[in-house]
XYZ file of C-alpha atoms in Angstrom:
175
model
C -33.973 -22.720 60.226
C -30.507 -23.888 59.199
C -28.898 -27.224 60.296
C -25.689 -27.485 60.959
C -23.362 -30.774 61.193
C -20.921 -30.094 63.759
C -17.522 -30.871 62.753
C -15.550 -29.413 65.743
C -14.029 -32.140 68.292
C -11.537 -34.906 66.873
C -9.054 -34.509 64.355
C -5.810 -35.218 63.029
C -2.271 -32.770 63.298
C 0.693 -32.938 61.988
C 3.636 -30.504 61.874
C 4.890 -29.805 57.998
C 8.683 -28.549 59.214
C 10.042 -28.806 55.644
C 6.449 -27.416 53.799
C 6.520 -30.843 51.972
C 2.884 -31.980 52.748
C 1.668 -30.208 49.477
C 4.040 -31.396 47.298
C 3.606 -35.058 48.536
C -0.439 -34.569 47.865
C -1.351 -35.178 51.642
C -4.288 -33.210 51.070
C -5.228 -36.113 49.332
C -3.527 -39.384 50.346
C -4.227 -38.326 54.327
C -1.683 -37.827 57.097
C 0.708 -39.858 57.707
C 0.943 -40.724 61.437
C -0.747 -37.961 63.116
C -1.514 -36.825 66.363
C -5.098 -36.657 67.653
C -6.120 -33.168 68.990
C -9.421 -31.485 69.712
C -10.549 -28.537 67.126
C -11.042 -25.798 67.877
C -7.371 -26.499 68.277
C -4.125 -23.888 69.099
C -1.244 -25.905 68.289
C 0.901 -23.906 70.702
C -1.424 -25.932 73.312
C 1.533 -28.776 72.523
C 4.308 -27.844 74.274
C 6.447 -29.279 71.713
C 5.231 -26.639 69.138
C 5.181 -23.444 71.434
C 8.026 -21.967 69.858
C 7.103 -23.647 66.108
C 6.115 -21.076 63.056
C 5.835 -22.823 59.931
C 3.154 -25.191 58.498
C 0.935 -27.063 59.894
C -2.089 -29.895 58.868
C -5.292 -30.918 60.224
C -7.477 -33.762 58.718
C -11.081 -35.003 59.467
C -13.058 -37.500 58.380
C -16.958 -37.199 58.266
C -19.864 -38.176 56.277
C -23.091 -36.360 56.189
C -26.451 -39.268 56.136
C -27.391 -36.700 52.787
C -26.946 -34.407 50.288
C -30.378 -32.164 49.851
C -30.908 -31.565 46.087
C -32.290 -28.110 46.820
C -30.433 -26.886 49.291
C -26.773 -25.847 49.645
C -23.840 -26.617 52.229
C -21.513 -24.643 53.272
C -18.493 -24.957 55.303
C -17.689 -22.341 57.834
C -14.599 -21.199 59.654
C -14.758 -19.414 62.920
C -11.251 -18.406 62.414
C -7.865 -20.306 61.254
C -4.604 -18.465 62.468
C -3.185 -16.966 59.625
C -3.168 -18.531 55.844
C -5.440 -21.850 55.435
C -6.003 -23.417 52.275
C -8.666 -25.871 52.319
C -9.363 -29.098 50.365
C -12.404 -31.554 50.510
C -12.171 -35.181 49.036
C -9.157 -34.056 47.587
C -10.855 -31.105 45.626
C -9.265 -27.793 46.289
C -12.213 -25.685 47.660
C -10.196 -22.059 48.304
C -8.219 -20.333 50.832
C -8.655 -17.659 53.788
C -6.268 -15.123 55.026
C -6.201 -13.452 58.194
C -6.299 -15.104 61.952
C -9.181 -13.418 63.460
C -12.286 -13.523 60.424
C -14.842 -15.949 59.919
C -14.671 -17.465 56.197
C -16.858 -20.182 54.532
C -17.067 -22.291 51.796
C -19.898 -23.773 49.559
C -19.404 -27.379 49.415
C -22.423 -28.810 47.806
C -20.684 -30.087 44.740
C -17.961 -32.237 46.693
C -19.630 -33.429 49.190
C -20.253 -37.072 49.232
C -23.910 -38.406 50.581
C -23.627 -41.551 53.443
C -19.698 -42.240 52.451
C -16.931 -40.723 54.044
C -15.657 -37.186 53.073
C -12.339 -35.995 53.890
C -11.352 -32.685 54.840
C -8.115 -31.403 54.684
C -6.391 -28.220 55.948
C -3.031 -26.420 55.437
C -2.150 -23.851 58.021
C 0.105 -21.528 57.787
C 1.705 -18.670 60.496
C 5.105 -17.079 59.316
C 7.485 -16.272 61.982
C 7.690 -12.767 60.786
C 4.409 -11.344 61.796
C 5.224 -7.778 61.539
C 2.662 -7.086 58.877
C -0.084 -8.939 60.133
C -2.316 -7.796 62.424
C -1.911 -10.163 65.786
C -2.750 -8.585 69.191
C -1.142 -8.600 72.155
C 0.216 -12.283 71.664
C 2.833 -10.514 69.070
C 4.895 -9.708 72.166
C 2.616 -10.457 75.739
C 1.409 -13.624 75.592
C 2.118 -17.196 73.204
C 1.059 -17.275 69.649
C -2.232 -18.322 68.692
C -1.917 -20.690 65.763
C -4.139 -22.998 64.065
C -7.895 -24.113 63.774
C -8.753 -21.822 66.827
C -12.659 -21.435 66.189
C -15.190 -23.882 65.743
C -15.917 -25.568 62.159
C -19.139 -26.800 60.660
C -21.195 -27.669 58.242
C -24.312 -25.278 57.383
C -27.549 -26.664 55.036
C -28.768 -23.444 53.983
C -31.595 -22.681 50.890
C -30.210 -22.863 47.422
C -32.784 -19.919 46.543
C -31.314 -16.701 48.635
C -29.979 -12.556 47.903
C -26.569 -12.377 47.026
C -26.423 -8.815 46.406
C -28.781 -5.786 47.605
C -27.956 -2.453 46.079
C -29.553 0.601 47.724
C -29.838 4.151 46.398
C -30.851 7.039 48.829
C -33.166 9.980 47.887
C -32.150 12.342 51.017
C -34.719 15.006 49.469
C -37.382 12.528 49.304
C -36.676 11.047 52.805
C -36.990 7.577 51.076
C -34.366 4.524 49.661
């Protein structure tokens, strides 16, 4: 059975207005004076930020009691509303596109064992949303932007199928 560390609940937001937090390396030197919020997390839940498109950051700070030699982690994304790009102790781990998908991560390599791991995510939603696939909250309800699913951390076996290639024999009645 897979474990999973939890890593949903408490983190840290801040608005980017000006798209600077990349440029100034926040995904490495941490927020600057942040607001706590609760992930899964839809910033438009601030009434401040109901109206805001733009950029967005969310920080949390964990540490896993170890790091199994044979096994692998993974970090998993219910769904992040609409471009994330993801970093973990600083380490650029990859990017996601699309609000409404599940993506993951493997994270074996930077996570740290019993000290404290940071991870770090941009989010962005463009206020022209014509060519994105939204729902009815284009035009019904309020946007839906953010870490909006739940994240965690999943120990799964290093040994596994990556790829399973079937061929058909319809006269045969076999695969």
């Amino acid at each position: 059975m897979r474990k999973r560390h939890e890593l949903s609940g408490a983190w840290y937001f801040k608005i980017d207005e000006y798209d600077i937090g990349e440029k100034d390396l926040w995904y490495e030197s941490g927020l600057k004076e942040p607001m706590q919020v609760e992930v899964p997390h839809i910033r438009q839940r601030e009434e401040e930020y109901v109206e805001y498109c733009g950029t967005a950051w969310y920080q949390k700070d964990f540490t896993v009691p170890e790091v199994h030699k044979n096994k692998r982690d993974y970090l998993y994304f219910g769904a992040v509303d609409f471009h994330a790009m993801v970093w973990l102790n600083g380490k650029f781990i990859g990017e996601h596109e699309g609000g409404f998908t599940p993506f993951e991560f493997d994270v074996t390599n930077e996570l740290k064992s019993g000290a404290p791991n940071r991870l770090v995510v941009r989010v962005y939603d463009p206020q022209d949303n014509a060519e994105i696939p939204i729902g009815k909250q284009g035009s019904w309800y309020t946007r839906v932007s953010g870490i909006w699913q739940d994240v965690y951390l999943e120990l799964r076996s290093a040994c596994h199928i990556e790829h399973v290639y079937v061929r058909p024999d319809i006269d045969e009645g076999t695969i």
